[in-house]
Structures are given as C-alpha cells and as structure tokens.
PDB file of C-alpha atoms in Angstrom:
ATOM      1  CA  MET A   7      84.180 -60.218 -49.863  1.00  0.00           C
ATOM      2  CA  ALA A   8      80.610 -59.372 -50.824  1.00  0.00           C
ATOM      3  CA  VAL A   9      78.892 -61.928 -53.061  1.00  0.00           C
ATOM      4  CA  ARG A  10      75.278 -61.622 -54.165  1.00  0.00           C
ATOM      5  CA  HIS A  11      73.129 -63.222 -56.844  1.00  0.00           C
ATOM      6  CA  ARG A  12      69.858 -62.472 -58.605  1.00  0.00           C
ATOM      7  CA  LEU A  13      67.672 -64.407 -60.988  1.00  0.00           C
ATOM      8  CA  VAL A  14      66.894 -62.093 -63.909  1.00  0.00           C
ATOM      9  CA  ARG A  15      63.829 -62.926 -66.001  1.00  0.00           C
ATOM     10  CA  ALA A  16      65.668 -62.328 -69.256  1.00  0.00           C
ATOM     11  CA  THR A  17      68.063 -64.335 -71.350  1.00  0.00           C
ATOM     12  CA  PRO A  18      71.780 -64.392 -70.536  1.00  0.00           C
ATOM     13  CA  GLU A  19      72.291 -62.701 -73.920  1.00  0.00           C
ATOM     14  CA  ALA A  20      70.095 -59.767 -72.851  1.00  0.00           C
ATOM     15  CA  VAL A  21      72.002 -59.373 -69.586  1.00  0.00           C
ATOM     16  CA  TRP A  22      75.345 -59.596 -71.374  1.00  0.00           C
ATOM     17  CA  ALA A  23      74.211 -56.976 -73.918  1.00  0.00           C
ATOM     18  CA  LEU A  24      73.670 -54.494 -71.088  1.00  0.00           C
ATOM     19  CA  LEU A  25      76.957 -55.331 -69.314  1.00  0.00           C
ATOM     20  CA  ALA A  26      78.773 -55.040 -72.649  1.00  0.00           C
ATOM     21  CA  ASP A  27      77.481 -51.492 -73.263  1.00  0.00           C
ATOM     22  CA  GLY A  28      79.913 -49.197 -71.472  1.00  0.00           C
ATOM     23  CA  ASP A  29      77.802 -46.148 -72.276  1.00  0.00           C
ATOM     24  CA  ARG A  30      74.931 -47.539 -70.138  1.00  0.00           C
ATOM     25  CA  TYR A  31      77.027 -48.230 -67.017  1.00  0.00           C
ATOM     26  CA  ALA A  32      75.461 -45.310 -65.110  1.00  0.00           C
ATOM     27  CA  GLU A  33      71.950 -46.674 -65.710  1.00  0.00           C
ATOM     28  CA  TRP A  34      72.482 -49.653 -63.418  1.00  0.00           C
ATOM     29  CA  VAL A  35      75.567 -48.946 -61.269  1.00  0.00           C
ATOM     30  CA  VAL A  36      74.467 -47.412 -57.962  1.00  0.00           C
ATOM     31  CA  GLY A  37      76.135 -44.099 -57.175  1.00  0.00           C
ATOM     32  CA  THR A  38      77.213 -43.364 -60.751  1.00  0.00           C
ATOM     33  CA  SER A  39      75.689 -40.324 -62.426  1.00  0.00           C
ATOM     34  CA  SER A  40      77.287 -40.658 -65.876  1.00  0.00           C
ATOM     35  CA  SER A  41      79.716 -42.814 -67.832  1.00  0.00           C
ATOM     36  CA  ARG A  42      81.551 -42.740 -71.130  1.00  0.00           C
ATOM     37  CA  ARG A  43      84.009 -44.981 -72.914  1.00  0.00           C
ATOM     38  CA  THR A  44      87.557 -43.646 -72.760  1.00  0.00           C
ATOM     39  CA  ARG A  45      89.778 -46.314 -74.297  1.00  0.00           C
ATOM     40  CA  GLY A  46      89.542 -49.591 -76.139  1.00  0.00           C
ATOM     41  CA  HIS A  47      86.431 -51.460 -77.186  1.00  0.00           C
ATOM     42  CA  TRP A  48      84.273 -52.225 -74.137  1.00  0.00           C
ATOM     43  CA  PRO A  49      84.196 -54.945 -72.796  1.00  0.00           C
ATOM     44  CA  GLN A  50      87.522 -56.140 -74.239  1.00  0.00           C
ATOM     45  CA  VAL A  51      90.410 -56.552 -71.784  1.00  0.00           C
ATOM     46  CA  ASP A  52      92.047 -53.198 -70.885  1.00  0.00           C
ATOM     47  CA  ALA A  53      89.121 -51.177 -72.265  1.00  0.00           C
ATOM     48  CA  ALA A  54      88.074 -48.426 -69.874  1.00  0.00           C
ATOM     49  CA  ILE A  55      85.181 -46.158 -69.091  1.00  0.00           C
ATOM     50  CA  ALA A  56      85.230 -42.981 -67.050  1.00  0.00           C
ATOM     51  CA  TYR A  57      82.400 -42.505 -64.605  1.00  0.00           C
ATOM     52  CA  GLU A  58      81.233 -39.641 -62.445  1.00  0.00           C
ATOM     53  CA  ILE A  59      79.846 -39.647 -58.936  1.00  0.00           C
ATOM     54  CA  ARG A  60      78.014 -36.563 -57.677  1.00  0.00           C
ATOM     55  CA  LEU A  61      77.807 -35.815 -53.985  1.00  0.00           C
ATOM     56  CA  GLY A  62      75.909 -32.528 -53.791  1.00  0.00           C
ATOM     57  CA  PRO A  63      78.098 -29.928 -55.511  1.00  0.00           C
ATOM     58  CA  VAL A  64      81.127 -32.262 -55.550  1.00  0.00           C
ATOM     59  CA  ARG A  65      81.852 -34.266 -58.695  1.00  0.00           C
ATOM     60  CA  LEU A  66      84.315 -37.147 -58.599  1.00  0.00           C
ATOM     61  CA  THR A  67      85.546 -38.747 -61.805  1.00  0.00           C
ATOM     62  CA  ASN A  68      87.158 -42.176 -61.776  1.00  0.00           C
ATOM     63  CA  GLU A  69      87.776 -45.071 -64.119  1.00  0.00           C
ATOM     64  CA  THR A  70      86.710 -48.697 -64.535  1.00  0.00           C
ATOM     65  CA  VAL A  71      88.968 -51.071 -66.503  1.00  0.00           C
ATOM     66  CA  VAL A  72      88.082 -54.498 -67.909  1.00  0.00           C
ATOM     67  CA  ARG A  73      90.527 -57.048 -66.481  1.00  0.00           C
ATOM     68  CA  ARG A  74      88.869 -60.266 -67.723  1.00  0.00           C
ATOM     69  CA  CYS A  75      86.213 -60.895 -70.334  1.00  0.00           C
ATOM     70  CA  GLU A  76      84.906 -64.296 -71.364  1.00  0.00           C
ATOM     71  CA  GLU A  77      81.951 -63.369 -73.531  1.00  0.00           C
ATOM     72  CA  PRO A  78      79.112 -64.044 -72.801  1.00  0.00           C
ATOM     73  CA  ASP A  79      79.616 -65.438 -69.286  1.00  0.00           C
ATOM     74  CA  VAL A  80      82.263 -63.565 -67.279  1.00  0.00           C
ATOM     75  CA  LEU A  81      83.152 -59.897 -66.899  1.00  0.00           C
ATOM     76  CA  GLU A  82      85.687 -58.768 -64.284  1.00  0.00           C
ATOM     77  CA  LEU A  83      86.331 -55.106 -63.691  1.00  0.00           C
ATOM     78  CA  GLU A  84      88.810 -53.091 -61.666  1.00  0.00           C
ATOM     79  CA  VAL A  85      87.104 -50.004 -60.339  1.00  0.00           C
ATOM     80  CA  ARG A  86      89.305 -47.088 -59.365  1.00  0.00           C
ATOM     81  CA  ALA A  87      87.784 -44.982 -56.614  1.00  0.00           C
ATOM     82  CA  GLY A  88      90.352 -42.254 -56.007  1.00  0.00           C
ATOM     83  CA  VAL A  89      91.705 -42.158 -52.442  1.00  0.00           C
ATOM     84  CA  LEU A  90      89.615 -45.212 -51.515  1.00  0.00           C
ATOM     85  CA  GLY A  91      91.736 -47.356 -53.827  1.00  0.00           C
ATOM     86  CA  THR A  92      90.548 -50.023 -56.233  1.00  0.00           C
ATOM     87  CA  ALA A  93      88.086 -52.892 -56.118  1.00  0.00           C
ATOM     88  CA  ARG A  94      87.517 -56.023 -58.184  1.00  0.00           C
ATOM     89  CA  ILE A  95      83.949 -56.507 -59.358  1.00  0.00           C
ATOM     90  CA  ALA A  96      83.163 -59.767 -61.124  1.00  0.00           C
ATOM     91  CA  PHE A  97      79.968 -60.748 -62.911  1.00  0.00           C
ATOM     92  CA  GLU A  98      79.189 -64.320 -63.828  1.00  0.00           C
ATOM     93  CA  LEU A  99      76.134 -65.115 -65.944  1.00  0.00           C
ATOM     94  CA  ARG A 100      74.603 -68.592 -65.827  1.00  0.00           C
ATOM     95  CA  PRO A 101      71.680 -69.822 -67.907  1.00  0.00           C
ATOM     96  CA  TRP A 102      68.845 -70.792 -65.532  1.00  0.00           C
ATOM     97  CA  GLY A 103      66.068 -72.317 -67.578  1.00  0.00           C
ATOM     98  CA  GLU A 104      64.818 -69.481 -69.785  1.00  0.00           C
ATOM     99  CA  HIS A 105      66.376 -66.900 -67.471  1.00  0.00           C
ATOM    100  CA  CYS A 106      69.783 -65.768 -66.242  1.00  0.00           C
ATOM    101  CA  LEU A 107      71.351 -66.180 -62.816  1.00  0.00           C
ATOM    102  CA  VAL A 108      73.705 -63.236 -62.222  1.00  0.00           C
ATOM    103  CA  LEU A 109      76.441 -63.644 -59.614  1.00  0.00           C
ATOM    104  CA  LEU A 110      78.175 -60.486 -58.413  1.00  0.00           C
ATOM    105  CA  ASP A 111      81.410 -60.652 -56.397  1.00  0.00           C
ATOM    106  CA  GLU A 112      83.193 -57.526 -55.142  1.00  0.00           C
ATOM    107  CA  HIS A 113      86.183 -57.011 -52.923  1.00  0.00           C
ATOM    108  CA  PRO A 114      88.779 -54.271 -52.450  1.00  0.00           C
ATOM    109  CA  LEU A 115      92.209 -54.709 -54.006  1.00  0.00           C
ATOM    110  CA  ARG A 116      94.318 -51.691 -53.068  1.00  0.00           C
ATOM    111  CA  GLY A 117      94.286 -48.529 -51.015  1.00  0.00           C
ATOM    112  CA  ILE A 118      92.265 -47.491 -47.988  1.00  0.00           C
ATOM    113  CA  GLY A 119      89.365 -49.703 -49.037  1.00  0.00           C
ATOM    114  CA  GLY A 120      91.572 -52.765 -48.767  1.00  0.00           C
ATOM    115  CA  LEU A 121      93.048 -51.695 -45.430  1.00  0.00           C
ATOM    116  CA  LEU A 122      89.669 -50.939 -43.835  1.00  0.00           C
ATOM    117  CA  HIS A 123      87.793 -53.875 -45.353  1.00  0.00           C
ATOM    118  CA  ASN A 124      85.668 -55.681 -42.750  1.00  0.00           C
ATOM    119  CA  ALA A 125      82.252 -57.278 -42.193  1.00  0.00           C
ATOM    120  CA  GLY A 126      80.623 -53.847 -41.814  1.00  0.00           C
ATOM    121  CA  VAL A 127      81.872 -52.763 -45.236  1.00  0.00           C
ATOM    122  CA  ASP A 128      80.621 -56.047 -46.712  1.00  0.00           C
ATOM    123  CA  ALA A 129      77.172 -55.376 -45.201  1.00  0.00           C
ATOM    124  CA  LEU A 130      77.065 -51.969 -46.943  1.00  0.00           C
ATOM    125  CA  LEU A 131      78.188 -53.567 -50.201  1.00  0.00           C
ATOM    126  CA  GLN A 132      75.340 -56.088 -49.919  1.00  0.00           C
ATOM    127  CA  ILE A 133      72.838 -53.213 -49.772  1.00  0.00           C
ATOM    128  CA  ARG A 134      74.470 -51.562 -52.785  1.00  0.00           C
ATOM    129  CA  HIS A 135      74.560 -54.861 -54.702  1.00  0.00           C
ATOM    130  CA  ARG A 136      70.881 -55.525 -54.041  1.00  0.00           C
ATOM    131  CA  ALA A 137      70.026 -52.153 -55.570  1.00  0.00           C
ATOM    132  CA  MET A 138      72.480 -52.562 -58.451  1.00  0.00           C
ATOM    133  CA  LEU A 139      71.249 -56.041 -59.406  1.00  0.00           C
ATOM    134  CA  GLY A 140      67.680 -54.767 -59.107  1.00  0.00           C
ATOM    135  CA  ARG A 141      68.409 -52.001 -61.610  1.00  0.00           C
ATOM    136  CA  LEU A 142      70.166 -54.422 -63.935  1.00  0.00           C
ATOM    137  CA  ALA A 143      67.220 -56.820 -63.742  1.00  0.00           C
ATOM    138  CA  ARG A 144      64.627 -54.086 -64.388  1.00  0.00           C
ATOM    139  CA  LEU A 145      66.456 -52.878 -67.485  1.00  0.00           C
ATOM    140  CA  CYS A 146      66.916 -56.392 -68.885  1.00  0.00           C
ATOM    141  CA  GLU A 147      63.403 -57.572 -68.029  1.00  0.00           C
ATOM    142  CA  ALA A 148      61.877 -54.483 -69.613  1.00  0.00           C
ATOM    143  CA  GLY A 149      63.752 -55.318 -72.799  1.00  0.00           C
ATOM    144  CA  THR A 150      65.627 -52.001 -72.786  1.00  0.00           C
ATOM    145  CA  GLY A 151      68.943 -53.783 -73.403  1.00  0.00           C
ATOM    146  CA  THR A 152      70.129 -54.461 -76.921  1.00  0.00           C
ATOM    147  CA  GLY A 153      69.452 -58.190 -76.477  1.00  0.00           C
ATOM    148  CA  THR A 154      66.230 -60.076 -75.941  1.00  0.00           C
ATOM    149  CA  GLY A 155      64.476 -59.454 -72.640  1.00  0.00           C
ATOM    150  CA  ALA A 156      61.727 -61.486 -71.032  1.00  0.00           C
ATOM    151  CA  GLY A 157      59.396 -60.099 -73.688  1.00  0.00           C
ATOM    152  CA  ALA A 158      57.915 -62.464 -76.251  1.00  0.00           C
ATOM    153  CA  GLY A 159      58.175 -65.726 -74.327  1.00  0.00           C
ATOM    154  CA  GLU A 160      56.536 -64.329 -71.210  1.00  0.00           C
ATOM    155  CA  ALA A 161      53.900 -62.517 -73.261  1.00  0.00           C
ATOM    156  CA  ALA A 162      53.008 -65.814 -74.946  1.00  0.00           C
ATOM    157  CA  ASP A 163      52.892 -67.551 -71.537  1.00  0.00           C
ATOM    158  CA  ALA A 164      50.630 -64.817 -70.192  1.00  0.00           C
ATOM    159  CA  GLY A 165      48.357 -65.169 -73.223  1.00  0.00           C
ATOM    160  CA  ARG A 166      48.088 -68.926 -72.682  1.00  0.00           C
ATOM    161  CA  ARG A 167      47.306 -68.400 -68.982  1.00  0.00           C
ATOM    162  CA  THR A 168      44.592 -65.854 -69.851  1.00  0.00           C
ATOM    163  CA  ALA A 169      43.051 -68.186 -72.445  1.00  0.00           C
ATOM    164  CA  ALA A 170      43.174 -71.100 -69.990  1.00  0.00           C
ATOM    165  CA  GLY A 171      41.539 -68.950 -67.290  1.00  0.00           C
ATOM    166  CA  ALA A 172      38.745 -67.915 -69.682  1.00  0.00           C
ATOM    167  CA  ALA A 173      38.115 -71.530 -70.684  1.00  0.00           C
ATOM    168  CA  LEU A 174      37.981 -72.606 -67.028  1.00  0.00           C
ATOM    169  CA  ALA A 175      35.567 -69.816 -66.130  1.00  0.00           C
ATOM    170  CA  SER A 176      33.353 -70.672 -69.123  1.00  0.00           C
ATOM    171  CA  ALA A 177      33.326 -74.361 -68.135  1.00  0.00           C
ATOM    172  CA  ARG A 178      32.229 -73.383 -64.631  1.00  0.00           C
ATOM    173  CA  GLY A 179      29.368 -71.377 -66.069  1.00  0.00           C
ATOM    174  CA  GLY A 180      30.960 -68.044 -65.276  1.00  0.00           C
ATOM    175  CA  GLY A 181      31.323 -65.103 -67.571  1.00  0.00           C
ATOM    176  CA  ASP A 182      34.582 -63.274 -67.948  1.00  0.00           C
ATOM    177  CA  ALA A 183      37.765 -64.833 -66.551  1.00  0.00           C
TER     178      ALA A 183
END
C-alpha cells in the first residue's frame, strides 16, 4: 500500500473543488492525457469518468468510478486499468491551519496488479504520487481551481512583510527595503 501526503497552501475547499471536477482529472493525474465524464454527477457515488493514457502511438482508454464520497473531506475512487486490473485510490483532506493536508492512499484491488503487488511497486507508486500531489498543489495554489486558492490571504501577508521590511530598513537609516 502506497500512502503519501502533501501540505497544499490552499484551502481544503479549493482542493476539493479540483478533485470534484471530473473534467480536470487529466490536469493533475500523472500518466493521463485526457478525461471526460461518462456517467452520473462527479463526484457522487457510482459516477464515472473515462480517461486516456498515451504511450507513443498507443492509446488506452479506461474508467475511474467514485466508490465513496464524503464531501468535502473524502473521495475514494476505483481505477480500472485494463489488463492490470483495478486499484483503490483514496484522498482525505484535512484542514491544517489556513492550508490543506492531502493524504493519498493507493493499493491494487483486482487483477495482475493485485497479484504482483510488492514493495518495488509501492516504490514506483510513491514517485508517481509525489508528482501527482505536486501537480494538484500547483493548480490549487495558483488559484486555478474553482475554489479559493492561497491567493488573497498570502498576498496580504506578503504585503505586510514588505511594509514591515521597508519600515525596518528606514529605521536603520537605509533606503529601499
């Protein structure tokens, strides 16, 4: 089982807004070139999206189904990966001060992936998860989700730090901060 976490400098609502947008799945899921909703209302239970993976000229289309949704904290998905089988991917969002701690847990359920699952596979998943959580964080922190990113609060903090730096430099007899 591969478990990873990342502190995202955005609100839990901003992170949830991105997870809850099935059309944006390919923007943050490593290896996915496109996605589209196919059934239900994402992220409600049993809703599904189709996604495509491109490996050179080869295009593989599979499906991801919502198995559990407790808005705005928990999203569990079953990812179908053709002959490799299926995997459970669970996201848990926890408020962490002004930010969001994202926990990602993935393990194979069925098929070859489940039969061949070992520490080596988990090590590869850790690399993939680092990249995936990095993409998720960048999108949320840039405010490109439909929720509130780091944006206004951090901009105000930066403004206060700049003003404080200028006042300190002036008090020391310096010019610009």
